[in-house]
XYZ file of N, CA and C in Angstrom:
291
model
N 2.813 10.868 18.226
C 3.600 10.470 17.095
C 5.057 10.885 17.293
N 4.856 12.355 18.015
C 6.672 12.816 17.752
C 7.351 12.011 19.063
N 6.240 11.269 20.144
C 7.035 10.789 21.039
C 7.879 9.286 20.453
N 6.894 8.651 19.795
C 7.224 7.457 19.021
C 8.643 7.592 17.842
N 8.580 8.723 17.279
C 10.021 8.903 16.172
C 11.027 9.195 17.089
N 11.006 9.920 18.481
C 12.034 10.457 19.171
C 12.675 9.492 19.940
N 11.860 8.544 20.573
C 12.029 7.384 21.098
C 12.926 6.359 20.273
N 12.890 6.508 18.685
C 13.027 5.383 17.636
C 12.314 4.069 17.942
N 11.163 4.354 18.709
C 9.935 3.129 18.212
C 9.285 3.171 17.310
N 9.681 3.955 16.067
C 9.009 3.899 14.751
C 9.130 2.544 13.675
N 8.360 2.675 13.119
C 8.104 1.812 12.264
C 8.340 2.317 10.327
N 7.989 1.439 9.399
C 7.323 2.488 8.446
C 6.126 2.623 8.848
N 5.500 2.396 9.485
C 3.608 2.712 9.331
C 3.607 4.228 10.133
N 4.586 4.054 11.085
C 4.406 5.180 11.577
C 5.038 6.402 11.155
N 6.111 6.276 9.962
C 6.677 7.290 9.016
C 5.659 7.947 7.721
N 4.912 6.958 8.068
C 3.811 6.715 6.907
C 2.484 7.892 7.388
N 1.976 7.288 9.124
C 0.880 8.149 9.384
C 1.828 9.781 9.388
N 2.697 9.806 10.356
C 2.982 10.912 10.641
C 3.215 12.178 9.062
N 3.539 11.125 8.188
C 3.686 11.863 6.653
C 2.232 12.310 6.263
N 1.387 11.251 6.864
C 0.212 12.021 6.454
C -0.823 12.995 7.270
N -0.229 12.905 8.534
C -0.606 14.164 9.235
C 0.120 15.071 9.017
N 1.391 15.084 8.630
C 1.919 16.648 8.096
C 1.395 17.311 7.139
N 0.703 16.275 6.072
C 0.328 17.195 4.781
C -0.994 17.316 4.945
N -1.563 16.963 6.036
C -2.953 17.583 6.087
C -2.665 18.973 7.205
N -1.509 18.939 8.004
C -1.142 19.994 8.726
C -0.301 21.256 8.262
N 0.132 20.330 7.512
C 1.447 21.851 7.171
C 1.636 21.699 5.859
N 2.438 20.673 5.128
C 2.713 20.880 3.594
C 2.771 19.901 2.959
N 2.155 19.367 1.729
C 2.606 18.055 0.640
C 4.493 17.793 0.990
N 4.750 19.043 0.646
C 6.692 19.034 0.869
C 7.017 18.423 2.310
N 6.453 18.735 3.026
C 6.876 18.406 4.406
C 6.718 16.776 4.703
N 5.462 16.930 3.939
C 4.967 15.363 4.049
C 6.311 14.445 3.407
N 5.903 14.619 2.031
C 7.488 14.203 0.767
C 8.692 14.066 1.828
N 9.386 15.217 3.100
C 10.120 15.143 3.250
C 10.041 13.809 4.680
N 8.904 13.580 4.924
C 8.481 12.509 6.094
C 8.796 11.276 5.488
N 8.063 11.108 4.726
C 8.072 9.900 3.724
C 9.495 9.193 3.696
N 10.269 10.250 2.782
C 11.795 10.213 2.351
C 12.454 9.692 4.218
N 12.418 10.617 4.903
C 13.076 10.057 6.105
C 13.013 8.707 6.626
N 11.688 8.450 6.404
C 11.604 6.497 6.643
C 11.584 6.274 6.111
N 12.209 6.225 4.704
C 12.461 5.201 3.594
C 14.062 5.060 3.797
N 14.566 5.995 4.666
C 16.092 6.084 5.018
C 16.100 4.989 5.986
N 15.242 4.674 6.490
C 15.333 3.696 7.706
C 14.673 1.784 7.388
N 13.917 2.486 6.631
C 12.871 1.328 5.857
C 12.952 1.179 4.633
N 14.157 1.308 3.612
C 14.435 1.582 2.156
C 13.388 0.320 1.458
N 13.274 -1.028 2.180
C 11.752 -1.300 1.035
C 10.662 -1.492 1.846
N 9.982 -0.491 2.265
C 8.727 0.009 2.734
C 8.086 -0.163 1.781
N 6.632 -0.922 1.079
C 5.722 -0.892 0.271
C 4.883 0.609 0.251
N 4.623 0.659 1.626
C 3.523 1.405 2.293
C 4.593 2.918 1.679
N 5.539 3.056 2.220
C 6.352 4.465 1.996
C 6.634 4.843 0.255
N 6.884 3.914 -0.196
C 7.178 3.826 -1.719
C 5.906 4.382 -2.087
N 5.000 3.411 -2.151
C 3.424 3.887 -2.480
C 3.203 5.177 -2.489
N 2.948 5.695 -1.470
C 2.869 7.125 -0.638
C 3.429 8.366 -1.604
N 5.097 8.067 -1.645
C 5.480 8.602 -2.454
C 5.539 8.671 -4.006
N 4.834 7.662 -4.631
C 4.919 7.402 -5.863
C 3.516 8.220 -6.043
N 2.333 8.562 -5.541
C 1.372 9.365 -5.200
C 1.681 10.435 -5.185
N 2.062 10.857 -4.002
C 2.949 12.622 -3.672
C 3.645 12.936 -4.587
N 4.249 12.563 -5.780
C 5.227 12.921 -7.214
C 4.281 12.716 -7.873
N 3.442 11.774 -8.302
C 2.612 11.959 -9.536
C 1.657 13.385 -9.348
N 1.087 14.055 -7.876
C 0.370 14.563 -8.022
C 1.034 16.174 -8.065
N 2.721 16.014 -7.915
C 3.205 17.042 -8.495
C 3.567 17.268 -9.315
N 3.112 15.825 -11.082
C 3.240 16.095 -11.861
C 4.676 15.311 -11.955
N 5.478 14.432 -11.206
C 6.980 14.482 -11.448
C 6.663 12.781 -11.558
N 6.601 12.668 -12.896
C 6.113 11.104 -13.237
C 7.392 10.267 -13.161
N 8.675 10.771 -13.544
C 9.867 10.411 -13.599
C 9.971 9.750 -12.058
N 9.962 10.501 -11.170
C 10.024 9.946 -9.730
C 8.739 8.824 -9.377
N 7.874 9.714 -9.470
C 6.695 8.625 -9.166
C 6.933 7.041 -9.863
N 7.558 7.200 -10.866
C 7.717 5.941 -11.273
C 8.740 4.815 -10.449
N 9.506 5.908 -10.314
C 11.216 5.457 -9.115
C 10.322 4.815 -7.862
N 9.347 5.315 -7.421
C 9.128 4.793 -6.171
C 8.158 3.689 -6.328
N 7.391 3.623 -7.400
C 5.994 2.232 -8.099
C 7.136 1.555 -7.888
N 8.269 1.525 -8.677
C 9.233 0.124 -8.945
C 10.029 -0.242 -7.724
N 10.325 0.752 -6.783
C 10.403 0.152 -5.479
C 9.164 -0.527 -4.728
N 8.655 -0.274 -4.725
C 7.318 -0.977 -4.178
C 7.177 -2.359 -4.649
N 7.042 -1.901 -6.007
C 7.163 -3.394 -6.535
C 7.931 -4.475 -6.184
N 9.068 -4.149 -6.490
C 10.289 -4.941 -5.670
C 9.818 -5.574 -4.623
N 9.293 -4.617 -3.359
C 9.364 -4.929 -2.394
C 7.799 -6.256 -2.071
N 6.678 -5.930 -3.000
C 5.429 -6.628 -3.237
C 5.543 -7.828 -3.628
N 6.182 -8.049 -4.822
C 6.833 -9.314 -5.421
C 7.141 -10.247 -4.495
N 8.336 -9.780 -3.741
C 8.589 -10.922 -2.552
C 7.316 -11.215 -1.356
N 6.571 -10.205 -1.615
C 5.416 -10.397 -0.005
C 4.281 -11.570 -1.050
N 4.143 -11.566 -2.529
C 2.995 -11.752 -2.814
C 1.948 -11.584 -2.179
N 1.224 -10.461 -2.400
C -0.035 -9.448 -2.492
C -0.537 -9.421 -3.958
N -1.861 -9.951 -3.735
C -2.480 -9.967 -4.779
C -2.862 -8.723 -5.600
N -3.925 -8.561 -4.237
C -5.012 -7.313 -4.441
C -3.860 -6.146 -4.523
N -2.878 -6.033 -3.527
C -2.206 -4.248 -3.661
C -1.257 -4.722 -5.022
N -1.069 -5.647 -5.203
C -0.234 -5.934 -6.643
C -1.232 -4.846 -7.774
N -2.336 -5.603 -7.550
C -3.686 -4.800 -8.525
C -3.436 -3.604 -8.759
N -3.250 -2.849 -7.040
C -3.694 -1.112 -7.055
C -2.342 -0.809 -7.819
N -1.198 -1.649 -7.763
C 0.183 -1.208 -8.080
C 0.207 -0.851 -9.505
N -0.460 -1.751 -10.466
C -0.052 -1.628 -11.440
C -1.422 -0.845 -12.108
N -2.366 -0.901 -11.312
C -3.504 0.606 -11.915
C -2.174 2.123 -12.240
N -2.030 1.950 -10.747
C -1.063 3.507 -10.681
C 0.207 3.212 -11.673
N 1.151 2.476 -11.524
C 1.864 2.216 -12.922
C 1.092 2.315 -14.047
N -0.460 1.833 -14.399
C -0.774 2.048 -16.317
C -0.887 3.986 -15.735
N -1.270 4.298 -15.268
C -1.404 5.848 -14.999
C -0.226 6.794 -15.102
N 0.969 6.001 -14.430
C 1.834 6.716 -14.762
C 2.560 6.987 -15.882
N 2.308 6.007 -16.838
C 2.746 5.878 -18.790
C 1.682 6.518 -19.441
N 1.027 7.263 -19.066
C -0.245 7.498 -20.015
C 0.432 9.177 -19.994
């Protein structure tokens, strides 16, 4: 993975796995801070938005989590996706409750 980011043959998918091998390795924060780095590169990443709209709700920071659903969205709208449209707006009614 770190040969692929060092190289800059990354992707979002691969800002995405590597975010989620950090937080099973080292920290949710570390992860958050993976995430955030390819969204610097990939600002409408579905996959990265998602991720992070997850990683804030489950720290409780609904304000953000919401910031990143509505990027996603954005970015879904134009792909038309049915089904992840679905999961989108489960986690959006979740995040107003």
């Amino acid at each position: 993975m770190n040969q692929t980011l060092n190289k800059n043959y990354a992707d979002d998918e691969t800002y995405y796995l590597s975010g989620l091998i950090t937080a099973t390795e080292e920290s949710q924060s570390e992860a958050i801070a993976e995430w955030e780095r390819g969204l610097k590169s990939f600002p409408n990443s579905g996959i990265l938005n998602y991720e992070l709209a997850i990683a804030n709700r489950s720290l409780s920071d609904n304000k953000k989590a919401m910031k990143y659903i509505n990027n996603e969205y954005s970015h879904l709208k134009t792909m038309n996706f049915k089904i992840t449209l679905k999961v989108h707006f489960n986690l959006k009614n979740v995040l107003r409750i």
